[in-house]
Short mmCIF file of C-alpha atoms in Angstrom, two decimals:
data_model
loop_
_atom_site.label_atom_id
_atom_site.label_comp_id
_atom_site.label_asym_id
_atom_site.label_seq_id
_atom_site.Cartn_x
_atom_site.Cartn_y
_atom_site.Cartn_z
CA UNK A 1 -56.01 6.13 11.07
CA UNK A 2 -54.40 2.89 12.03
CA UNK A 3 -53.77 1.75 8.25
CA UNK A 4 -52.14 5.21 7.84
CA UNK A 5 -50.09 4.99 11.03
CA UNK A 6 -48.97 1.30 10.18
CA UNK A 7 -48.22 2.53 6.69
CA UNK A 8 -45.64 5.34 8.29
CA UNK A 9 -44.45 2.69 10.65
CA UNK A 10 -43.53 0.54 7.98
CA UNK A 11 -42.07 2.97 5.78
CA UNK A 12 -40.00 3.64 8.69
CA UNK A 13 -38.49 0.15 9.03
CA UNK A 14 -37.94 0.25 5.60
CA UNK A 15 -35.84 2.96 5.75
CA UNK A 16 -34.00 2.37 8.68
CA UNK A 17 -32.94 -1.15 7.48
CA UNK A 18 -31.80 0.90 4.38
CA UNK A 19 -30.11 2.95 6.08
CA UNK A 20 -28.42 0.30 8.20
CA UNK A 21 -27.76 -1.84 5.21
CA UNK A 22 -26.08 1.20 3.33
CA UNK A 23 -23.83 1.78 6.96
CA UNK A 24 -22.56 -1.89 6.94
CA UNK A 25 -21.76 -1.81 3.54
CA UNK A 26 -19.36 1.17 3.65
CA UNK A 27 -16.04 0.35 3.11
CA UNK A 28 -13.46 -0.03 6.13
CA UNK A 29 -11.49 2.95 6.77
CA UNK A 30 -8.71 1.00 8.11
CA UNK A 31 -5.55 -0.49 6.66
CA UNK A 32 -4.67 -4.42 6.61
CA UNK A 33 -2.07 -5.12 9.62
CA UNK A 34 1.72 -4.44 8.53
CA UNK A 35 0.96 -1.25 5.85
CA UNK A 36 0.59 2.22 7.03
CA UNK A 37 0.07 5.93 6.16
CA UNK A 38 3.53 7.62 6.29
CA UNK A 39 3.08 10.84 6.88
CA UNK A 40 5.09 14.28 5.05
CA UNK A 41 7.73 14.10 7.81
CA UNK A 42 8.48 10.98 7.15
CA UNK A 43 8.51 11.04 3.64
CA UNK A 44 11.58 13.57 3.69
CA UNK A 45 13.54 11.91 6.16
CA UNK A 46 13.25 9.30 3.83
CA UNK A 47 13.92 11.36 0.68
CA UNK A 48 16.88 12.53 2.86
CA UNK A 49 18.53 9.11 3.20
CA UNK A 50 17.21 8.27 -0.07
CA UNK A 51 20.02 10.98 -1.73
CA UNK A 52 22.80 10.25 0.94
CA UNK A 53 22.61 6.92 -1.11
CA UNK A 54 22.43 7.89 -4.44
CA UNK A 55 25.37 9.83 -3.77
CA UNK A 56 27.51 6.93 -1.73
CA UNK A 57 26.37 4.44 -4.73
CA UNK A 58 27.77 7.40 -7.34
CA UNK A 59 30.90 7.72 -5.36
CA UNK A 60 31.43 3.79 -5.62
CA UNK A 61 30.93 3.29 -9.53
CA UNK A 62 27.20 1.55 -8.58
CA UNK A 63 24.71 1.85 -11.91
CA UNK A 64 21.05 2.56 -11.30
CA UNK A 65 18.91 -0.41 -11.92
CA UNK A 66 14.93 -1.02 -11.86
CA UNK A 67 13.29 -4.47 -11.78
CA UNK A 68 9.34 -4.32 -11.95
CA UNK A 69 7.27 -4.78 -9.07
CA UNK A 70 6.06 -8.09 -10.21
CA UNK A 71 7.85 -11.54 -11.11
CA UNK A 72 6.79 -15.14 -12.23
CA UNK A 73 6.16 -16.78 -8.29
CA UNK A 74 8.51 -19.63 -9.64
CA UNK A 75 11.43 -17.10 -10.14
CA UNK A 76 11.03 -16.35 -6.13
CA UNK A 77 11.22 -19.56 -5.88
CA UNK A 78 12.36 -20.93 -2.75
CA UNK A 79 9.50 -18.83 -0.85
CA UNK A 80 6.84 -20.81 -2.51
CA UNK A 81 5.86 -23.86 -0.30
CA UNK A 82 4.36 -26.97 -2.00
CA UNK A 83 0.91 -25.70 -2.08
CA UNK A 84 -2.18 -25.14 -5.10
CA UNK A 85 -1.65 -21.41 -3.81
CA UNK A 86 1.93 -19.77 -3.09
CA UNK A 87 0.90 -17.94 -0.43
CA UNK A 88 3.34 -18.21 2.25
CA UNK A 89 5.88 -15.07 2.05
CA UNK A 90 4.63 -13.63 -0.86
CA UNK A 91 1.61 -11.51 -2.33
CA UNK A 92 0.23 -13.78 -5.47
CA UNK A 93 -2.29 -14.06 -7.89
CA UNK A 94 -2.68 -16.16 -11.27
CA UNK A 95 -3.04 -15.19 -14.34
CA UNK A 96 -3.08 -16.86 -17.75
CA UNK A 97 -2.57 -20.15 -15.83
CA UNK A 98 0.66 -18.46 -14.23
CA UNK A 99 1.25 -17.34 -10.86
CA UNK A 100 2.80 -13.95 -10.61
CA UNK A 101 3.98 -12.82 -7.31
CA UNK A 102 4.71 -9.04 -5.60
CA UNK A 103 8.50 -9.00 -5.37
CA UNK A 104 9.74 -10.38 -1.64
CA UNK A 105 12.73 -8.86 -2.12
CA UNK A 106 15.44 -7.05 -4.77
CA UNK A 107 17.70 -10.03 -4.91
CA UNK A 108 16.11 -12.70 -7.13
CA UNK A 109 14.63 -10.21 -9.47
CA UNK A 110 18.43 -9.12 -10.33
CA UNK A 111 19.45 -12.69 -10.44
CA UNK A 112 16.56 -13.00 -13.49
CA UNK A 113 17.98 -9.87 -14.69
CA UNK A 114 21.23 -11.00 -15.02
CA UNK A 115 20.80 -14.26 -16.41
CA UNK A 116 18.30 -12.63 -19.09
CA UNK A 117 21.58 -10.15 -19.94
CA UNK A 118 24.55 -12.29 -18.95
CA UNK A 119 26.41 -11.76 -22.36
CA UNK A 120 25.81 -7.81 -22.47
CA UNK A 121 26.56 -6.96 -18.75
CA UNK A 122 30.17 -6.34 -17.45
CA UNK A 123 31.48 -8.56 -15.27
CA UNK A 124 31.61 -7.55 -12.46
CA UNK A 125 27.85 -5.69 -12.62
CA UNK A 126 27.64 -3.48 -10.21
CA UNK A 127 23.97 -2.55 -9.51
CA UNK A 128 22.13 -0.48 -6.78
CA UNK A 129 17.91 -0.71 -6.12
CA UNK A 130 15.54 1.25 -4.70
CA UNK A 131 12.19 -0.32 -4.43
CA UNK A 132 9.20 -1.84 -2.80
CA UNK A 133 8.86 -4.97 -1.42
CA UNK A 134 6.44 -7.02 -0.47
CA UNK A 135 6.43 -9.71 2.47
CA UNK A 136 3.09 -12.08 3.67
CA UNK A 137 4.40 -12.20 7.29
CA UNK A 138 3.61 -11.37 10.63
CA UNK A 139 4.36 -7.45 10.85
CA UNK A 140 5.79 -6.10 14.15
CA UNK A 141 7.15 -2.48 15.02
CA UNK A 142 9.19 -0.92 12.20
CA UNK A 143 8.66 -4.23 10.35
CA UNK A 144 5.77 -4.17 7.50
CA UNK A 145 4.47 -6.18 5.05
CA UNK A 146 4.92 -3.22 2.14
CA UNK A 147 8.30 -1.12 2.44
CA UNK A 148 10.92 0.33 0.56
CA UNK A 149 14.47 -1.65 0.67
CA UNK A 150 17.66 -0.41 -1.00
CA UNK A 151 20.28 -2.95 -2.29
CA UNK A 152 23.77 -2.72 -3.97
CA UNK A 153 25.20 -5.72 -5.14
CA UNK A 154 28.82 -7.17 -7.31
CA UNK A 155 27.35 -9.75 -9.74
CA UNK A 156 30.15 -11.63 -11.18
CA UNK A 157 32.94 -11.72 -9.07
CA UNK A 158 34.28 -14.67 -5.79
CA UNK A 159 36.63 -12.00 -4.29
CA UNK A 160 35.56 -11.23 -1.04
CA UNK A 161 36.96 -7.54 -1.35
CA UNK A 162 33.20 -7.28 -2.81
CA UNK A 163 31.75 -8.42 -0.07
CA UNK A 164 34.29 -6.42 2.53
CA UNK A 165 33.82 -3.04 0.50
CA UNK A 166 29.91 -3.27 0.90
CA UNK A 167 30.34 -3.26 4.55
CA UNK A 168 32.26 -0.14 4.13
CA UNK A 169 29.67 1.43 1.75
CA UNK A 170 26.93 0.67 4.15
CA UNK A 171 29.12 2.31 7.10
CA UNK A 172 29.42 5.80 4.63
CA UNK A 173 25.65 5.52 4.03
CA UNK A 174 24.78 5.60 7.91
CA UNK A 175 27.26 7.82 8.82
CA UNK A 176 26.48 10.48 6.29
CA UNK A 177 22.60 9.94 7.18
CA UNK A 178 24.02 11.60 10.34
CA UNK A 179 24.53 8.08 13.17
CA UNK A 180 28.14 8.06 14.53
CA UNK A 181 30.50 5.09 14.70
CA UNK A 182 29.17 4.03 18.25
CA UNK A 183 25.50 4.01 17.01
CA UNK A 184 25.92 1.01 15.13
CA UNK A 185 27.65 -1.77 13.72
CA UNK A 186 28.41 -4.67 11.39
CA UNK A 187 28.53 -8.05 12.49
CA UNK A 188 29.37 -10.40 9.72
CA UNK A 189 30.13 -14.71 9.51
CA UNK A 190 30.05 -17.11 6.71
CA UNK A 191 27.43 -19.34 6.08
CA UNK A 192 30.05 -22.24 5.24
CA UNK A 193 30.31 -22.46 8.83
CA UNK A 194 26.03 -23.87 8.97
CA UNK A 195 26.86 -26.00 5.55
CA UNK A 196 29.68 -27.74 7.61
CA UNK A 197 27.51 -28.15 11.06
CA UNK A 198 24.73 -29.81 8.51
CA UNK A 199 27.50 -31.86 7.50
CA UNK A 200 28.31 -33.18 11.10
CA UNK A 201 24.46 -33.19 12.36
CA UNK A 202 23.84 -35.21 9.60
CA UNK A 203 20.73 -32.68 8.51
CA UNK A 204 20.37 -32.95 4.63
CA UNK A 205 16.47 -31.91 4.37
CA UNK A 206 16.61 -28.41 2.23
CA UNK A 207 13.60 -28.13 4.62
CA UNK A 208 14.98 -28.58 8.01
CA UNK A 209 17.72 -26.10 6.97
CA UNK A 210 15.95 -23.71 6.24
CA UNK A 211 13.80 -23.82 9.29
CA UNK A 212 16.70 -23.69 11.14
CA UNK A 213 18.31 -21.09 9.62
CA UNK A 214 15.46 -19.22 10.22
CA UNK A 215 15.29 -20.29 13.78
CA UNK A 216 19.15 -19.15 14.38
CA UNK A 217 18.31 -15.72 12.43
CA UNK A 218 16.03 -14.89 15.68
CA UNK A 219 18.83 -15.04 18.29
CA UNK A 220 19.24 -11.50 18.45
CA UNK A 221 15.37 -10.83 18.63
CA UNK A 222 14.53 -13.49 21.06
CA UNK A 223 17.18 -14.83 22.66
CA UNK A 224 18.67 -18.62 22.80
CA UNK A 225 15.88 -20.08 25.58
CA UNK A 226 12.92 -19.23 22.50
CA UNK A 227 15.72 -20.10 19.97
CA UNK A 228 16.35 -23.18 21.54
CA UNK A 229 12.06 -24.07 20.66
CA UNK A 230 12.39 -23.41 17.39
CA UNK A 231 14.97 -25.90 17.44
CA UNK A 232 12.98 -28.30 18.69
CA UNK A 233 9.41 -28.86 19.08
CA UNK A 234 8.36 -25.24 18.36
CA UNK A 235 7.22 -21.82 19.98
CA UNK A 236 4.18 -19.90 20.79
CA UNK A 237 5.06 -16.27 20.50
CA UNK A 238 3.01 -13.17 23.07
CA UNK A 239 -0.07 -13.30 20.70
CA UNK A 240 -1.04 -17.26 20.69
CA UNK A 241 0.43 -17.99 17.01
CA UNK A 242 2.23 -21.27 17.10
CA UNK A 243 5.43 -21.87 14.72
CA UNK A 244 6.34 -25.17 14.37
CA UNK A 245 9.74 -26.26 15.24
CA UNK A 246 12.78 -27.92 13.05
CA UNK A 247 12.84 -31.44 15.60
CA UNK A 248 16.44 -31.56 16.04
CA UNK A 249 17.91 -33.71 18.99
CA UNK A 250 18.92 -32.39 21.79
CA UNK A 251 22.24 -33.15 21.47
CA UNK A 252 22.00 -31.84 17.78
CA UNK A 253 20.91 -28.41 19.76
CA UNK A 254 23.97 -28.42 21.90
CA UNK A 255 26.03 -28.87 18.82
CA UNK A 256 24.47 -25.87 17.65
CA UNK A 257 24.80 -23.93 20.92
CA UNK A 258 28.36 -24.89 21.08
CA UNK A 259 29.10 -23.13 17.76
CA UNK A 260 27.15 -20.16 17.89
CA UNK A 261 26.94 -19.35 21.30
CA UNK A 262 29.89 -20.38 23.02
CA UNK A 263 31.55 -19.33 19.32
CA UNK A 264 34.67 -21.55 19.47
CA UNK A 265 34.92 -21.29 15.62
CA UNK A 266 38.55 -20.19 15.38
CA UNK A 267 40.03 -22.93 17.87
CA UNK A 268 37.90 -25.98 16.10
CA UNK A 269 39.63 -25.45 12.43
CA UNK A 270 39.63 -29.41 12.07
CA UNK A 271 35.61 -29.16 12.12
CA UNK A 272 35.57 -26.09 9.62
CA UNK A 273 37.53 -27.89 6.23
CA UNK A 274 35.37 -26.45 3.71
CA UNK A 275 36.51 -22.97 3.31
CA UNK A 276 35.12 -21.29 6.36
CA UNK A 277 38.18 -20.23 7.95
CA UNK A 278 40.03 -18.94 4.82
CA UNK A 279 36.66 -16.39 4.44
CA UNK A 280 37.10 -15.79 8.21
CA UNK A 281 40.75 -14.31 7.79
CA UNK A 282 40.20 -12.89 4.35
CA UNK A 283 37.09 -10.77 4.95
CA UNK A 284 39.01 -9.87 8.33
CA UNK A 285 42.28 -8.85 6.25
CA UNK A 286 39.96 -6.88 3.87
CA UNK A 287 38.14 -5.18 6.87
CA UNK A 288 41.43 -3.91 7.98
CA UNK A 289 42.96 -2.50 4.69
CA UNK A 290 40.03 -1.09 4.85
CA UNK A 291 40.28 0.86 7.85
CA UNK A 292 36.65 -0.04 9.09
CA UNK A 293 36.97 -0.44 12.43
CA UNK A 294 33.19 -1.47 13.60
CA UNK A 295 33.05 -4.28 12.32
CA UNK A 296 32.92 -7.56 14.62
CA UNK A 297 32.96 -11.03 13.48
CA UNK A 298 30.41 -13.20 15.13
CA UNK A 299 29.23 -16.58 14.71
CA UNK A 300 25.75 -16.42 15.45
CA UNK A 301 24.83 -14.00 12.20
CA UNK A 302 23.08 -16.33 10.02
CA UNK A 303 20.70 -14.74 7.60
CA UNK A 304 17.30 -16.22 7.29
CA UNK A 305 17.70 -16.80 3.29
CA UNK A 306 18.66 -19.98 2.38
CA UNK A 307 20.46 -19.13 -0.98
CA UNK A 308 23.77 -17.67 0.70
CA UNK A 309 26.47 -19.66 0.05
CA UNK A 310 29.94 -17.24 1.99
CA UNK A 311 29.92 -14.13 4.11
CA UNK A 312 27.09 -12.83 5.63
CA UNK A 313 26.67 -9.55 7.61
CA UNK A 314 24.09 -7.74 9.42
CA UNK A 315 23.62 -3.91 10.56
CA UNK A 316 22.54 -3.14 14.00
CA UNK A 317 22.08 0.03 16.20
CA UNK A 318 23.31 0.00 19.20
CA UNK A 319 20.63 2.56 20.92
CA UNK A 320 17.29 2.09 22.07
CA UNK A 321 14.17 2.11 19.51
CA UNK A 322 10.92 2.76 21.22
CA UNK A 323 7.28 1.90 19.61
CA UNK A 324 3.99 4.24 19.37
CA UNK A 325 3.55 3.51 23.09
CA UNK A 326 6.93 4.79 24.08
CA UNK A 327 8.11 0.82 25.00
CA UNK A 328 11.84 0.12 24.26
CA UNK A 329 11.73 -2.91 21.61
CA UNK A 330 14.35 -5.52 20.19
CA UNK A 331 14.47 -3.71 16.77
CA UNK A 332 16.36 -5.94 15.17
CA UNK A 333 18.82 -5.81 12.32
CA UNK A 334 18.21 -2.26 9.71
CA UNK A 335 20.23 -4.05 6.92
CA UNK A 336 22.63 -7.03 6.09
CA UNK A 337 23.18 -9.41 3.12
CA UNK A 338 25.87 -11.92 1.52
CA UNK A 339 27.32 -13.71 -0.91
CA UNK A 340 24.79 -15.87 -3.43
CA UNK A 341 27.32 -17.97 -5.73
CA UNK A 342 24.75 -20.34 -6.82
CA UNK A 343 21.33 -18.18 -7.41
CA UNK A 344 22.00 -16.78 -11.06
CA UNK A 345 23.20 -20.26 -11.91
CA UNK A 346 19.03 -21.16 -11.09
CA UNK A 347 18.13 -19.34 -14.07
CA UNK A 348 20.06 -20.86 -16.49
CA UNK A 349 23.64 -22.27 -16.88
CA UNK A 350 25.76 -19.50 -15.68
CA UNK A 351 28.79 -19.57 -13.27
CA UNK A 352 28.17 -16.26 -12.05
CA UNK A 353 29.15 -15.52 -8.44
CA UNK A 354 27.45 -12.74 -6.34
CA UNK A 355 27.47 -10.55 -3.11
CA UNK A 356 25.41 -8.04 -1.96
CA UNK A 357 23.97 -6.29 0.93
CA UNK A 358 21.09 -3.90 1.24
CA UNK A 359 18.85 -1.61 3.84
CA UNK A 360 15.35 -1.57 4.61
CA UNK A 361 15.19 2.11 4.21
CA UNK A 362 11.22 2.49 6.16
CA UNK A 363 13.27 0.73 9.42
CA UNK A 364 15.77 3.09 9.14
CA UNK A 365 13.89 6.05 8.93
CA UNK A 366 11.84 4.72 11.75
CA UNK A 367 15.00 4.65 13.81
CA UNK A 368 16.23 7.75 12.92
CA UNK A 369 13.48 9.43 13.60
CA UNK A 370 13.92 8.69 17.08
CA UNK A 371 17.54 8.91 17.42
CA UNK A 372 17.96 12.90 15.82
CA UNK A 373 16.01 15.70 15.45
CA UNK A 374 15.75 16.44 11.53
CA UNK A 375 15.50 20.04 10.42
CA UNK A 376 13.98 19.27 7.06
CA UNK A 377 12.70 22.15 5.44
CA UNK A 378 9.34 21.46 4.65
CA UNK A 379 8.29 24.39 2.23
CA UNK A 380 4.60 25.66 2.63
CA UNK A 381 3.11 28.17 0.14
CA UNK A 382 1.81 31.78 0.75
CA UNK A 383 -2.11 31.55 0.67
CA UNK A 384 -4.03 33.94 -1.23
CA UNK A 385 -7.04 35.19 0.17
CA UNK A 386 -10.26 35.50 -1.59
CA UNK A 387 -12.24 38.63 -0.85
CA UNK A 388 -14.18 38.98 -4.33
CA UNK A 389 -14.69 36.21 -7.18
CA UNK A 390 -15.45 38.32 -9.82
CA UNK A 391 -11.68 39.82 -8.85
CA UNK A 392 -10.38 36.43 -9.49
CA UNK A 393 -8.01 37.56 -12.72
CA UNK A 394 -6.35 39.74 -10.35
CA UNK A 395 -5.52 36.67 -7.69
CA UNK A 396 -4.24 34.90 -10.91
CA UNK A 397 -1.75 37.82 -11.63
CA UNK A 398 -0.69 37.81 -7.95
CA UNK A 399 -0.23 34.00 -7.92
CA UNK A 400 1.72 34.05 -11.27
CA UNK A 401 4.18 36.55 -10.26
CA UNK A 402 4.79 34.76 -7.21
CA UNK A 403 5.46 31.45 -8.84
CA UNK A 404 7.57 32.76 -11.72
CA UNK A 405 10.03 33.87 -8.49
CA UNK A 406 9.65 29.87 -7.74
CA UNK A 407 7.33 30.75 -4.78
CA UNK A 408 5.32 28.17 -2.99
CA UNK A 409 1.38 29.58 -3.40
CA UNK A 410 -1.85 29.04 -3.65
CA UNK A 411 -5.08 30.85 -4.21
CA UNK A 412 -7.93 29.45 -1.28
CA UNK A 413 -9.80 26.88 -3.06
CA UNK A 414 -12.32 26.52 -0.92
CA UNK A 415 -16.11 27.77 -0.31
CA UNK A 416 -15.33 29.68 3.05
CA UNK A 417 -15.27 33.48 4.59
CA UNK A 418 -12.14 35.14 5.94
CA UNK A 419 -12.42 33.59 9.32
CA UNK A 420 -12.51 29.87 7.39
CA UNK A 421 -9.63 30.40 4.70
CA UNK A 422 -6.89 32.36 7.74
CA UNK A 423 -7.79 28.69 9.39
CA UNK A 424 -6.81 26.95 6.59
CA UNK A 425 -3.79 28.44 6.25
CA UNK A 426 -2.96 28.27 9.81
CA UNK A 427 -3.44 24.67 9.91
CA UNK A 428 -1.20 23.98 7.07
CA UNK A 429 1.52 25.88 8.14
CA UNK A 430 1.32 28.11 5.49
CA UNK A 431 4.38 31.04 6.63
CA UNK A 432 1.99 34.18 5.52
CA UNK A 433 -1.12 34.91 3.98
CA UNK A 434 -2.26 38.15 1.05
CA UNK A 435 -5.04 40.28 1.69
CA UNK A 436 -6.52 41.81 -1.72
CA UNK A 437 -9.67 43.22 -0.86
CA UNK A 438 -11.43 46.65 -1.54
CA UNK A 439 -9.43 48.41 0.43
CA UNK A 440 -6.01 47.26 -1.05
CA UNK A 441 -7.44 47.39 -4.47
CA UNK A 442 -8.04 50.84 -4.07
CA UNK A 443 -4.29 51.94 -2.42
CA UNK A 444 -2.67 49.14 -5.67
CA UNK A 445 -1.12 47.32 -2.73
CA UNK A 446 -1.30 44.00 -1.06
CA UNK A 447 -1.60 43.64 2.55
CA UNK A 448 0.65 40.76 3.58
CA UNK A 449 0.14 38.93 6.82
CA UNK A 450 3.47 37.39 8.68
CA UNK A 451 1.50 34.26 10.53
CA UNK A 452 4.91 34.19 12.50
CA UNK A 453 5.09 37.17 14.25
CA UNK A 454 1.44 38.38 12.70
CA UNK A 455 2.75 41.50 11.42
CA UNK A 456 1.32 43.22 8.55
CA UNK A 457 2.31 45.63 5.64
CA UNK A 458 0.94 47.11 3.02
CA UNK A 459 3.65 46.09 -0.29
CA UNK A 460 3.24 46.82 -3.82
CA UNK A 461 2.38 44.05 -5.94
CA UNK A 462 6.76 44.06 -7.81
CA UNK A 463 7.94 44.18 -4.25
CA UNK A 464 5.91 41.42 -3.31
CA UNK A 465 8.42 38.69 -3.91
CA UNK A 466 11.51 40.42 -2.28
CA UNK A 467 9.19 40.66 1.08
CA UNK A 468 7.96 37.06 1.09
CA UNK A 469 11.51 35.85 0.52
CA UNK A 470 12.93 37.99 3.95
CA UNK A 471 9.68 35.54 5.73
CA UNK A 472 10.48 32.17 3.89
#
């Protein structure tokens, strides 16, 4: 008795450390921080804004381009730090001795693109993008590490009309995804005005730049006092994460201050001798021919990128963006860009000047979302219910008449009773449901079922269409 009830025991253990071994190694039902579900809703607010642009880019002689979702990690160059692994910014692997990186943005795969085709595109090239990007960085709300981003750039070309025009391309795009002129606008500089404060600070580390250009794209976000320790030693953002800062003096920071905060650029022309103030009054001539009126030239726009080279411009909202918690948030810029004179020239010897601007369309929809109400038709389909199996060629002839009148339906493909398959359809929204059991059989009608106002009629099978169409 005691061998057998130490034998059960142990079987027991045994299978309960299975068991618990078999638990721990199921696979995480959640998602990595920065990607997410999106949901149907969603997905046509973003097909929405998705042909508002393909008809804008149409209207403005753009041609479709796709670049794959994958590049050499040296052709995205200036993300990859000085490391075994190029891991900082970008999504990376190796292969055949190569590392090939997930594309960080749409910008230096058309550079490669253009300098692969430089004798057989036009010059100017004007392209527009639709794609996925990738980004290894800290997500935050409406900002992921996977989204879609739109772009439309003038390859070929060092009039700033380009870069002006895209500004008023974006402004058709918003406006025609339903915002009005108040509920945003476009704040643009030119990053000859950094290259000639580098010049005076002395600052000729491609390093330091860049951290400081990144540092100055954050003014908007965080303000000058958390600016300001980026500048210098560093800052330790709400979560503990420590970024390191770009050392600068602090009378190198009150340089900086004095140009981009107090923004004295236009009354300081003997500091500004390399071209800054000529791109100052042409893209504001160009603005004005133009007739874009919310536009607004400030200083402080920097862009975080270090290949710009002239203009830059950014897109804000000027309404409140909430989180999942209801919490009003500094959203940030939807969209911006600039000019990139030098990038193609990186891929081989080409003097091939370039502008270009684009949208991160998942941040916009996220905005959107909250700032209209979008009646998107979101078409369900008319649920057939199943009453007999062995009747099933008679469902079929129901279904097929109702998609050859380009129906949306279904036959229940599921195991359950009545109860179980009017749930179904209830929870999907379906707009009605067909009854085709004995009792309809023998009258040669269908009983249809209006889950709207739950009425219900007895049609025959010809008429069925015309009746689901007076619901739908």
């Amino acid at each position: 008795l005691v061998c057998g009830t130490r034998g059960r025991w142990f079987e027991s253990t045994l299978l309960y450390q299975k068991m618990t071994k078999e638990k721990k190694n199921k696979p995480s039902k959640e998602l990595p921080l920065g990607f997410v579900d999106r949901q149907e809703k969603e997905l046509l607010v973003r097909d929405f804004i998705i042909s508002n642009i393909k008809e804008v880019m149409i209207k403005y002689g753009f041609q479709y381009l796709e670049t794959p979702s994958f590049e050499y990690s040296d052709s995205i160059g200036k993300f990859l730090p000085d490391k075994e692994r190029p891991d900082e910014g970008v999504f990376s692997f190796r292969d055949e001795n190569k590392w090939l990186s997930l594309r960080y943005d749409l910008t230096a795969p058309l550079a490669r693109y253009v300098a692969k085709n430089f004798l057989e595109i036009p010059k100017p090239f004007k392209r527009y993008q639709l794609g996925t990007v990738w980004r290894n960085e800290k997500p935050g709300p409406g900002r992921f590490r996977e989204f879609l981003q739109f772009d439309a750039d003038f390859v070929g070309t060092k009039n700033l009309m380009a870069d002006a025009e895209l500004c008023v391309m974006i402004s058709e795009i918003l406006e025609k995804c339903g915002l009005d002129k108040n509920d945003y606008i476009i704040k643009w500089s030119t990053r000859k005005l950094t290259d000639a404060l580098f010049e005076r600070l002395k600052i000729y580390s491609s390093d330091k730049k860049l951290k400081i250009l990144r540092s100055l794209d954050k003014l908007d976000r965080l303000g000058w006092e958390e600016v300001k320790k980026l500048l210098s030693e560093g800052r330790k953002d709400q979560s503990g994460d420590f970024t390191e800062g770009a050392k600068l003096s602090s009378s190198q920071i009150q340089e900086i201050y004095q140009t981009f905060l107090k923004k004295e650029v236009n009354t300081r022309e003997d500091k500004f001798k390399n071209g800054s103030i000529k791109d100052i009054k042409d893209m504001e001539d160009y603005m004005k021919t133009f007739g874009l009126k919310n536009n607004k030239f400030d200083p402080a726009i920097i862009r975080g990128l270090e290949y710009y080279t002239g203009p830059v411009f950014e897109v804000n909202l000027n309404f409140e963006v909430k989180n999942s918690k209801g919490k009003t948030i500094q959203f940030g810029s939807i969209g911006g860009g600039g000019r990139y004179d030098d990038l193609v020239n990186k891929f081989g010897n080409f003097d091939c000047p370039a502008t270009g601007i684009s949208i991160g369309i998942d941040r916009l929809v996220f905005a959107l979302m909250q700032k209209k109400e979008f009646k998107i038709n979101s078409t369900k389909p008319i649920v057939i219910c199943i009453f007999d199996k062995n009747k099933f060629s008679d469902y079929v002839l129901i279904l097929n008449k109702l998609r050859d009148s380009n129906i949306s339906s279904e036959i229940y493909s599921g195991e359950g009773k009545l109860k179980k398959q009017l749930e179904y359809a209830n929870k999907i929204g379906a707009p009605a449901v067909i009854f085709y059991g004995e009792d309809e059989i023998k009258s040669g009608k269908v009983k249809l079922r209006n889950l709207i106002n739950g009425k219900e009629n007895l049609i025959k099978i010809e008429n069925l269409s015309n009746e689901i169409t007076k619901i739908i």
